[in-house]
mmCIF file with all atom_site columns, C-alpha atoms in Angstrom:
data_model
loop_
_atom_site.group_PDB
_atom_site.id
_atom_site.type_symbol
_atom_site.label_atom_id
_atom_site.label_alt_id
_atom_site.label_comp_id
_atom_site.label_asym_id
_atom_site.label_entity_id
_atom_site.label_seq_id
_atom_site.pdbx_PDB_ins_code
_atom_site.Cartn_x
_atom_site.Cartn_y
_atom_site.Cartn_z
_atom_site.occupancy
_atom_site.B_iso_or_equiv
_atom_site.pdbx_formal_charge
_atom_site.auth_seq_id
_atom_site.auth_comp_id
_atom_site.auth_asym_id
_atom_site.auth_atom_id
_atom_site.pdbx_PDB_model_num
ATOM 1   C CA . UNK A 1 1   ? 12.132  -7.333  -26.480 1.00 46.00 ? 34  UNK A CA 1
ATOM 2   C CA . UNK A 1 2   ? 15.500  -7.808  -24.771 1.00 50.00 ? 35  UNK A CA 1
ATOM 3   C CA . UNK A 1 3   ? 15.567  -10.095 -21.756 1.00 53.00 ? 36  UNK A CA 1
ATOM 4   C CA . UNK A 1 4   ? 17.920  -9.640  -18.855 1.00 56.00 ? 37  UNK A CA 1
ATOM 5   C CA . UNK A 1 5   ? 20.226  -12.538 -18.155 1.00 54.00 ? 38  UNK A CA 1
ATOM 6   C CA . UNK A 1 6   ? 19.735  -14.052 -14.731 1.00 55.00 ? 39  UNK A CA 1
ATOM 7   C CA . UNK A 1 7   ? 22.306  -16.645 -13.703 1.00 56.00 ? 40  UNK A CA 1
ATOM 8   C CA . UNK A 1 8   ? 20.983  -19.998 -12.481 1.00 59.00 ? 41  UNK A CA 1
ATOM 9   C CA . UNK A 1 9   ? 20.466  -20.236 -8.737  1.00 56.00 ? 42  UNK A CA 1
ATOM 10  C CA . UNK A 1 10  ? 23.616  -21.717 -7.265  1.00 55.00 ? 43  UNK A CA 1
ATOM 11  C CA . UNK A 1 11  ? 23.787  -24.033 -4.286  1.00 55.00 ? 44  UNK A CA 1
ATOM 12  C CA . UNK A 1 12  ? 25.455  -21.235 -2.263  1.00 53.00 ? 45  UNK A CA 1
ATOM 13  C CA . UNK A 1 13  ? 22.519  -18.892 -2.923  1.00 53.00 ? 46  UNK A CA 1
ATOM 14  C CA . UNK A 1 14  ? 20.073  -21.635 -1.906  1.00 54.00 ? 47  UNK A CA 1
ATOM 15  C CA . UNK A 1 15  ? 21.948  -22.117 1.384   1.00 59.00 ? 48  UNK A CA 1
ATOM 16  C CA . UNK A 1 16  ? 21.819  -18.390 2.207   1.00 63.00 ? 49  UNK A CA 1
ATOM 17  C CA . UNK A 1 17  ? 18.261  -17.719 1.029   1.00 61.00 ? 50  UNK A CA 1
ATOM 18  C CA . UNK A 1 18  ? 17.074  -14.815 3.198   1.00 62.00 ? 51  UNK A CA 1
ATOM 19  C CA . UNK A 1 19  ? 13.385  -15.766 2.898   1.00 66.00 ? 52  UNK A CA 1
ATOM 20  C CA . UNK A 1 20  ? 12.156  -17.074 6.219   1.00 69.00 ? 53  UNK A CA 1
ATOM 21  C CA . UNK A 1 21  ? 8.894   -18.821 7.038   1.00 75.00 ? 54  UNK A CA 1
ATOM 22  C CA . UNK A 1 22  ? 6.175   -16.429 8.133   1.00 78.00 ? 55  UNK A CA 1
ATOM 23  C CA . UNK A 1 23  ? 5.812   -16.511 11.904  1.00 78.00 ? 56  UNK A CA 1
ATOM 24  C CA . UNK A 1 24  ? 3.891   -14.537 14.524  1.00 85.00 ? 57  UNK A CA 1
ATOM 25  C CA . UNK A 1 25  ? 6.722   -12.004 14.860  1.00 85.00 ? 58  UNK A CA 1
ATOM 26  C CA . UNK A 1 26  ? 6.636   -11.286 11.104  1.00 83.00 ? 59  UNK A CA 1
ATOM 27  C CA . UNK A 1 27  ? 2.844   -10.956 11.161  1.00 87.00 ? 60  UNK A CA 1
ATOM 28  C CA . UNK A 1 28  ? 3.050   -8.529  14.089  1.00 90.00 ? 61  UNK A CA 1
ATOM 29  C CA . UNK A 1 29  ? 5.665   -6.429  12.288  1.00 89.00 ? 62  UNK A CA 1
ATOM 30  C CA . UNK A 1 30  ? 3.540   -6.339  9.110   1.00 89.00 ? 63  UNK A CA 1
ATOM 31  C CA . UNK A 1 31  ? 0.466   -5.273  11.100  1.00 92.00 ? 64  UNK A CA 1
ATOM 32  C CA . UNK A 1 32  ? 2.406   -2.552  12.913  1.00 92.00 ? 65  UNK A CA 1
ATOM 33  C CA . UNK A 1 33  ? 3.824   -1.176  9.650   1.00 93.00 ? 66  UNK A CA 1
ATOM 34  C CA . UNK A 1 34  ? 0.280   -0.859  8.295   1.00 93.00 ? 67  UNK A CA 1
ATOM 35  C CA . UNK A 1 35  ? -1.105  0.586   11.532  1.00 93.00 ? 68  UNK A CA 1
ATOM 36  C CA . UNK A 1 36  ? 1.641   3.222   11.784  1.00 93.00 ? 69  UNK A CA 1
ATOM 37  C CA . UNK A 1 37  ? 1.527   4.264   8.125   1.00 94.00 ? 70  UNK A CA 1
ATOM 38  C CA . UNK A 1 38  ? 0.087   7.691   7.398   1.00 93.00 ? 71  UNK A CA 1
ATOM 39  C CA . UNK A 1 39  ? 0.857   7.387   3.705   1.00 95.00 ? 72  UNK A CA 1
ATOM 40  C CA . UNK A 1 40  ? 1.898   4.771   1.181   1.00 97.00 ? 73  UNK A CA 1
ATOM 41  C CA . UNK A 1 41  ? 3.302   4.427   -2.293  1.00 97.00 ? 74  UNK A CA 1
ATOM 42  C CA . UNK A 1 42  ? 0.486   3.126   -4.491  1.00 98.00 ? 75  UNK A CA 1
ATOM 43  C CA . UNK A 1 43  ? 1.248   1.129   -7.602  1.00 98.00 ? 76  UNK A CA 1
ATOM 44  C CA . UNK A 1 44  ? -1.386  0.691   -10.303 1.00 98.00 ? 77  UNK A CA 1
ATOM 45  C CA . UNK A 1 45  ? -1.530  -0.019  -14.026 1.00 97.00 ? 78  UNK A CA 1
ATOM 46  C CA . UNK A 1 46  ? -1.798  2.979   -16.363 1.00 96.00 ? 79  UNK A CA 1
ATOM 47  C CA . UNK A 1 47  ? -4.794  2.247   -18.616 1.00 95.00 ? 80  UNK A CA 1
ATOM 48  C CA . UNK A 1 48  ? -3.312  4.204   -21.525 1.00 94.00 ? 81  UNK A CA 1
ATOM 49  C CA . UNK A 1 49  ? 0.129   2.604   -21.640 1.00 95.00 ? 82  UNK A CA 1
ATOM 50  C CA . UNK A 1 50  ? -0.244  -0.608  -19.630 1.00 95.00 ? 83  UNK A CA 1
ATOM 51  C CA . UNK A 1 51  ? 2.819   0.434   -17.647 1.00 95.00 ? 84  UNK A CA 1
ATOM 52  C CA . UNK A 1 52  ? 3.071   0.936   -13.915 1.00 95.00 ? 85  UNK A CA 1
ATOM 53  C CA . UNK A 1 53  ? 2.103   4.251   -12.328 1.00 94.00 ? 86  UNK A CA 1
ATOM 54  C CA . UNK A 1 54  ? 3.128   5.212   -8.799  1.00 96.00 ? 87  UNK A CA 1
ATOM 55  C CA . UNK A 1 55  ? 1.584   7.763   -6.489  1.00 96.00 ? 88  UNK A CA 1
ATOM 56  C CA . UNK A 1 56  ? 1.871   8.770   -2.874  1.00 96.00 ? 89  UNK A CA 1
ATOM 57  C CA . UNK A 1 57  ? -1.456  8.474   -1.087  1.00 96.00 ? 90  UNK A CA 1
ATOM 58  C CA . UNK A 1 58  ? -2.708  9.152   2.421   1.00 96.00 ? 91  UNK A CA 1
ATOM 59  C CA . UNK A 1 59  ? -3.430  5.889   4.210   1.00 97.00 ? 92  UNK A CA 1
ATOM 60  C CA . UNK A 1 60  ? -5.490  4.826   7.196   1.00 97.00 ? 93  UNK A CA 1
ATOM 61  C CA . UNK A 1 61  ? -7.039  1.609   8.417   1.00 96.00 ? 94  UNK A CA 1
ATOM 62  C CA . UNK A 1 62  ? -10.760 0.942   8.047   1.00 95.00 ? 95  UNK A CA 1
ATOM 63  C CA . UNK A 1 63  ? -12.643 -0.378  11.102  1.00 93.00 ? 96  UNK A CA 1
ATOM 64  C CA . UNK A 1 64  ? -11.991 -3.935  9.872   1.00 92.00 ? 97  UNK A CA 1
ATOM 65  C CA . UNK A 1 65  ? -8.236  -3.288  9.692   1.00 93.00 ? 98  UNK A CA 1
ATOM 66  C CA . UNK A 1 66  ? -7.823  -3.147  5.920   1.00 95.00 ? 99  UNK A CA 1
ATOM 67  C CA . UNK A 1 67  ? -5.960  -0.234  4.339   1.00 97.00 ? 100 UNK A CA 1
ATOM 68  C CA . UNK A 1 68  ? -8.126  2.601   3.049   1.00 97.00 ? 101 UNK A CA 1
ATOM 69  C CA . UNK A 1 69  ? -7.447  5.870   1.283   1.00 97.00 ? 102 UNK A CA 1
ATOM 70  C CA . UNK A 1 70  ? -9.400  8.946   0.298   1.00 96.00 ? 103 UNK A CA 1
ATOM 71  C CA . UNK A 1 71  ? -8.782  9.629   -3.400  1.00 96.00 ? 104 UNK A CA 1
ATOM 72  C CA . UNK A 1 72  ? -9.861  12.190  -5.953  1.00 96.00 ? 105 UNK A CA 1
ATOM 73  C CA . UNK A 1 73  ? -11.422 11.061  -9.213  1.00 95.00 ? 106 UNK A CA 1
ATOM 74  C CA . UNK A 1 74  ? -9.213  13.725  -10.842 1.00 95.00 ? 107 UNK A CA 1
ATOM 75  C CA . UNK A 1 75  ? -6.011  11.800  -10.035 1.00 95.00 ? 108 UNK A CA 1
ATOM 76  C CA . UNK A 1 76  ? -4.116  9.502   -12.375 1.00 94.00 ? 109 UNK A CA 1
ATOM 77  C CA . UNK A 1 77  ? -4.159  6.693   -9.819  1.00 96.00 ? 110 UNK A CA 1
ATOM 78  C CA . UNK A 1 78  ? -7.967  6.905   -9.466  1.00 96.00 ? 111 UNK A CA 1
ATOM 79  C CA . UNK A 1 79  ? -8.344  6.524   -13.236 1.00 95.00 ? 112 UNK A CA 1
ATOM 80  C CA . UNK A 1 80  ? -5.882  3.630   -13.204 1.00 97.00 ? 113 UNK A CA 1
ATOM 81  C CA . UNK A 1 81  ? -7.728  1.820   -10.408 1.00 97.00 ? 114 UNK A CA 1
ATOM 82  C CA . UNK A 1 82  ? -11.085 2.387   -12.128 1.00 96.00 ? 115 UNK A CA 1
ATOM 83  C CA . UNK A 1 83  ? -9.727  0.610   -15.216 1.00 97.00 ? 116 UNK A CA 1
ATOM 84  C CA . UNK A 1 84  ? -7.917  -2.167  -13.332 1.00 97.00 ? 117 UNK A CA 1
ATOM 85  C CA . UNK A 1 85  ? -8.474  -2.739  -9.614  1.00 97.00 ? 118 UNK A CA 1
ATOM 86  C CA . UNK A 1 86  ? -5.127  -4.497  -9.101  1.00 97.00 ? 119 UNK A CA 1
ATOM 87  C CA . UNK A 1 87  ? -3.002  -2.413  -6.745  1.00 98.00 ? 120 UNK A CA 1
ATOM 88  C CA . UNK A 1 88  ? 0.135   -2.571  -4.676  1.00 98.00 ? 121 UNK A CA 1
ATOM 89  C CA . UNK A 1 89  ? 0.981   -0.544  -1.575  1.00 98.00 ? 122 UNK A CA 1
ATOM 90  C CA . UNK A 1 90  ? 4.402   0.026   -0.032  1.00 96.00 ? 123 UNK A CA 1
ATOM 91  C CA . UNK A 1 91  ? 4.568   1.155   3.605   1.00 96.00 ? 124 UNK A CA 1
ATOM 92  C CA . UNK A 1 92  ? 7.435   1.599   6.038   1.00 91.00 ? 125 UNK A CA 1
ATOM 93  C CA . UNK A 1 93  ? 9.648   4.573   6.568   1.00 82.00 ? 126 UNK A CA 1
ATOM 94  C CA . UNK A 1 94  ? 13.396  4.610   7.021   1.00 78.00 ? 127 UNK A CA 1
ATOM 95  C CA . UNK A 1 95  ? 14.638  5.864   10.348  1.00 74.00 ? 128 UNK A CA 1
ATOM 96  C CA . UNK A 1 96  ? 16.553  9.075   10.897  1.00 73.00 ? 129 UNK A CA 1
ATOM 97  C CA . UNK A 1 97  ? 19.910  7.363   10.488  1.00 75.00 ? 130 UNK A CA 1
ATOM 98  C CA . UNK A 1 98  ? 21.560  4.776   8.374   1.00 73.00 ? 131 UNK A CA 1
ATOM 99  C CA . UNK A 1 99  ? 20.856  3.134   5.079   1.00 78.00 ? 132 UNK A CA 1
ATOM 100 C CA . UNK A 1 100 ? 17.129  3.145   4.202   1.00 77.00 ? 133 UNK A CA 1
ATOM 101 C CA . UNK A 1 101 ? 17.378  -0.513  3.190   1.00 77.00 ? 134 UNK A CA 1
ATOM 102 C CA . UNK A 1 102 ? 18.128  -1.546  6.773   1.00 70.00 ? 135 UNK A CA 1
ATOM 103 C CA . UNK A 1 103 ? 14.602  -0.563  7.885   1.00 79.00 ? 136 UNK A CA 1
ATOM 104 C CA . UNK A 1 104 ? 11.535  -2.788  7.551   1.00 86.00 ? 137 UNK A CA 1
ATOM 105 C CA . UNK A 1 105 ? 8.932   -2.268  4.861   1.00 91.00 ? 138 UNK A CA 1
ATOM 106 C CA . UNK A 1 106 ? 5.843   -4.065  3.674   1.00 93.00 ? 139 UNK A CA 1
ATOM 107 C CA . UNK A 1 107 ? 4.475   -4.444  0.172   1.00 95.00 ? 140 UNK A CA 1
ATOM 108 C CA . UNK A 1 108 ? 0.875   -5.592  -0.126  1.00 95.00 ? 141 UNK A CA 1
ATOM 109 C CA . UNK A 1 109 ? -0.913  -6.639  -3.265  1.00 97.00 ? 142 UNK A CA 1
ATOM 110 C CA . UNK A 1 110 ? -4.604  -5.855  -3.181  1.00 98.00 ? 143 UNK A CA 1
ATOM 111 C CA . UNK A 1 111 ? -7.801  -5.326  -5.073  1.00 98.00 ? 144 UNK A CA 1
ATOM 112 C CA . UNK A 1 112 ? -9.023  -1.733  -4.869  1.00 98.00 ? 145 UNK A CA 1
ATOM 113 C CA . UNK A 1 113 ? -12.693 -1.540  -3.900  1.00 97.00 ? 146 UNK A CA 1
ATOM 114 C CA . UNK A 1 114 ? -14.479 1.787   -4.359  1.00 96.00 ? 147 UNK A CA 1
ATOM 115 C CA . UNK A 1 115 ? -16.649 3.130   -1.553  1.00 96.00 ? 148 UNK A CA 1
ATOM 116 C CA . UNK A 1 116 ? -18.739 5.776   -3.291  1.00 91.00 ? 149 UNK A CA 1
ATOM 117 C CA . UNK A 1 117 ? -20.524 8.639   -1.540  1.00 91.00 ? 150 UNK A CA 1
ATOM 118 C CA . UNK A 1 118 ? -23.897 6.921   -1.962  1.00 92.00 ? 151 UNK A CA 1
ATOM 119 C CA . UNK A 1 119 ? -22.627 3.689   -0.376  1.00 93.00 ? 152 UNK A CA 1
ATOM 120 C CA . UNK A 1 120 ? -24.469 2.990   2.924   1.00 94.00 ? 153 UNK A CA 1
ATOM 121 C CA . UNK A 1 121 ? -21.114 2.588   4.716   1.00 93.00 ? 154 UNK A CA 1
ATOM 122 C CA . UNK A 1 122 ? -19.619 5.850   3.441   1.00 94.00 ? 155 UNK A CA 1
ATOM 123 C CA . UNK A 1 123 ? -20.679 8.065   6.390   1.00 95.00 ? 156 UNK A CA 1
ATOM 124 C CA . UNK A 1 124 ? -19.282 5.702   9.022   1.00 96.00 ? 157 UNK A CA 1
ATOM 125 C CA . UNK A 1 125 ? -16.059 5.263   7.067   1.00 97.00 ? 158 UNK A CA 1
ATOM 126 C CA . UNK A 1 126 ? -15.826 9.052   6.692   1.00 97.00 ? 159 UNK A CA 1
ATOM 127 C CA . UNK A 1 127 ? -16.073 9.538   10.470  1.00 97.00 ? 160 UNK A CA 1
ATOM 128 C CA . UNK A 1 128 ? -13.578 6.759   11.144  1.00 97.00 ? 161 UNK A CA 1
ATOM 129 C CA . UNK A 1 129 ? -11.120 8.161   8.581   1.00 97.00 ? 162 UNK A CA 1
ATOM 130 C CA . UNK A 1 130 ? -11.418 11.704  9.963   1.00 97.00 ? 163 UNK A CA 1
ATOM 131 C CA . UNK A 1 131 ? -10.605 10.409  13.445  1.00 96.00 ? 164 UNK A CA 1
ATOM 132 C CA . UNK A 1 132 ? -7.308  9.091   12.049  1.00 94.00 ? 165 UNK A CA 1
ATOM 133 C CA . UNK A 1 133 ? -6.593  11.817  9.489   1.00 95.00 ? 166 UNK A CA 1
ATOM 134 C CA . UNK A 1 134 ? -8.234  15.036  10.813  1.00 96.00 ? 167 UNK A CA 1
ATOM 135 C CA . UNK A 1 135 ? -6.476  17.294  8.288   1.00 95.00 ? 168 UNK A CA 1
ATOM 136 C CA . UNK A 1 136 ? -8.433  15.625  5.502   1.00 96.00 ? 169 UNK A CA 1
ATOM 137 C CA . UNK A 1 137 ? -11.466 17.611  6.759   1.00 96.00 ? 170 UNK A CA 1
ATOM 138 C CA . UNK A 1 138 ? -10.271 20.337  4.386   1.00 96.00 ? 171 UNK A CA 1
ATOM 139 C CA . UNK A 1 139 ? -11.214 18.295  1.297   1.00 95.00 ? 172 UNK A CA 1
ATOM 140 C CA . UNK A 1 140 ? -13.078 15.134  2.344   1.00 96.00 ? 173 UNK A CA 1
ATOM 141 C CA . UNK A 1 141 ? -16.449 16.611  1.350   1.00 95.00 ? 174 UNK A CA 1
ATOM 142 C CA . UNK A 1 142 ? -15.382 17.757  -2.119  1.00 96.00 ? 175 UNK A CA 1
ATOM 143 C CA . UNK A 1 143 ? -17.526 15.988  -4.717  1.00 93.00 ? 176 UNK A CA 1
ATOM 144 C CA . UNK A 1 144 ? -14.599 14.327  -6.497  1.00 95.00 ? 177 UNK A CA 1
ATOM 145 C CA . UNK A 1 145 ? -13.358 12.492  -3.383  1.00 95.00 ? 178 UNK A CA 1
ATOM 146 C CA . UNK A 1 146 ? -14.317 8.947   -2.444  1.00 96.00 ? 179 UNK A CA 1
ATOM 147 C CA . UNK A 1 147 ? -12.781 6.075   -0.506  1.00 97.00 ? 180 UNK A CA 1
ATOM 148 C CA . UNK A 1 148 ? -10.856 3.106   -1.792  1.00 97.00 ? 181 UNK A CA 1
ATOM 149 C CA . UNK A 1 149 ? -10.536 0.054   0.419   1.00 97.00 ? 182 UNK A CA 1
ATOM 150 C CA . UNK A 1 150 ? -7.645  -2.231  -0.386  1.00 98.00 ? 183 UNK A CA 1
ATOM 151 C CA . UNK A 1 151 ? -8.624  -5.895  -0.030  1.00 97.00 ? 184 UNK A CA 1
ATOM 152 C CA . UNK A 1 152 ? -5.209  -7.442  0.605   1.00 96.00 ? 185 UNK A CA 1
ATOM 153 C CA . UNK A 1 153 ? -4.436  -10.593 -1.361  1.00 96.00 ? 186 UNK A CA 1
ATOM 154 C CA . UNK A 1 154 ? -0.694  -11.016 -0.643  1.00 93.00 ? 187 UNK A CA 1
ATOM 155 C CA . UNK A 1 155 ? 2.000   -9.447  1.429   1.00 92.00 ? 188 UNK A CA 1
ATOM 156 C CA . UNK A 1 156 ? 5.761   -9.240  1.183   1.00 91.00 ? 189 UNK A CA 1
ATOM 157 C CA . UNK A 1 157 ? 7.569   -8.215  4.350   1.00 89.00 ? 190 UNK A CA 1
ATOM 158 C CA . UNK A 1 158 ? 11.171  -7.108  4.205   1.00 83.00 ? 191 UNK A CA 1
ATOM 159 C CA . UNK A 1 159 ? 12.484  -6.804  7.739   1.00 77.00 ? 192 UNK A CA 1
ATOM 160 C CA . UNK A 1 160 ? 15.552  -4.874  6.594   1.00 72.00 ? 193 UNK A CA 1
ATOM 161 C CA . UNK A 1 161 ? 19.076  -6.145  6.673   1.00 68.00 ? 194 UNK A CA 1
#
């Protein structure tokens, strides 16, 4: 397998490292990006190839504040998460103008936790989700749909440049 050449980190790069310590302002921005997100890019591992698979999913926040989505067992990402619960979500939309990279975005790494229809918390989560995403009433009761809660393990905030 070919490996890409990465030059050693120079002193100049170290002096201009854009990574800043996490502070209250960064935490607030990360929380607002999650709270405002109506959808996310979901990354999972394809069980057949071992490669990454990406999907766009609807997103809401569960009563405890963690990201949650309603997914169909017929989807590729549902099969991927059933085989390997490791997931990544990307939220944050570019504004109407300018370079998309100048706008903030948040990547979270998480473990996907299934909330099946027979789970005691399903009904309450269903009501909570519908309050945030009322259009999902069209399909939320289909038998192949269930919830996935994303238990966040890490976050990477890019405030834009």
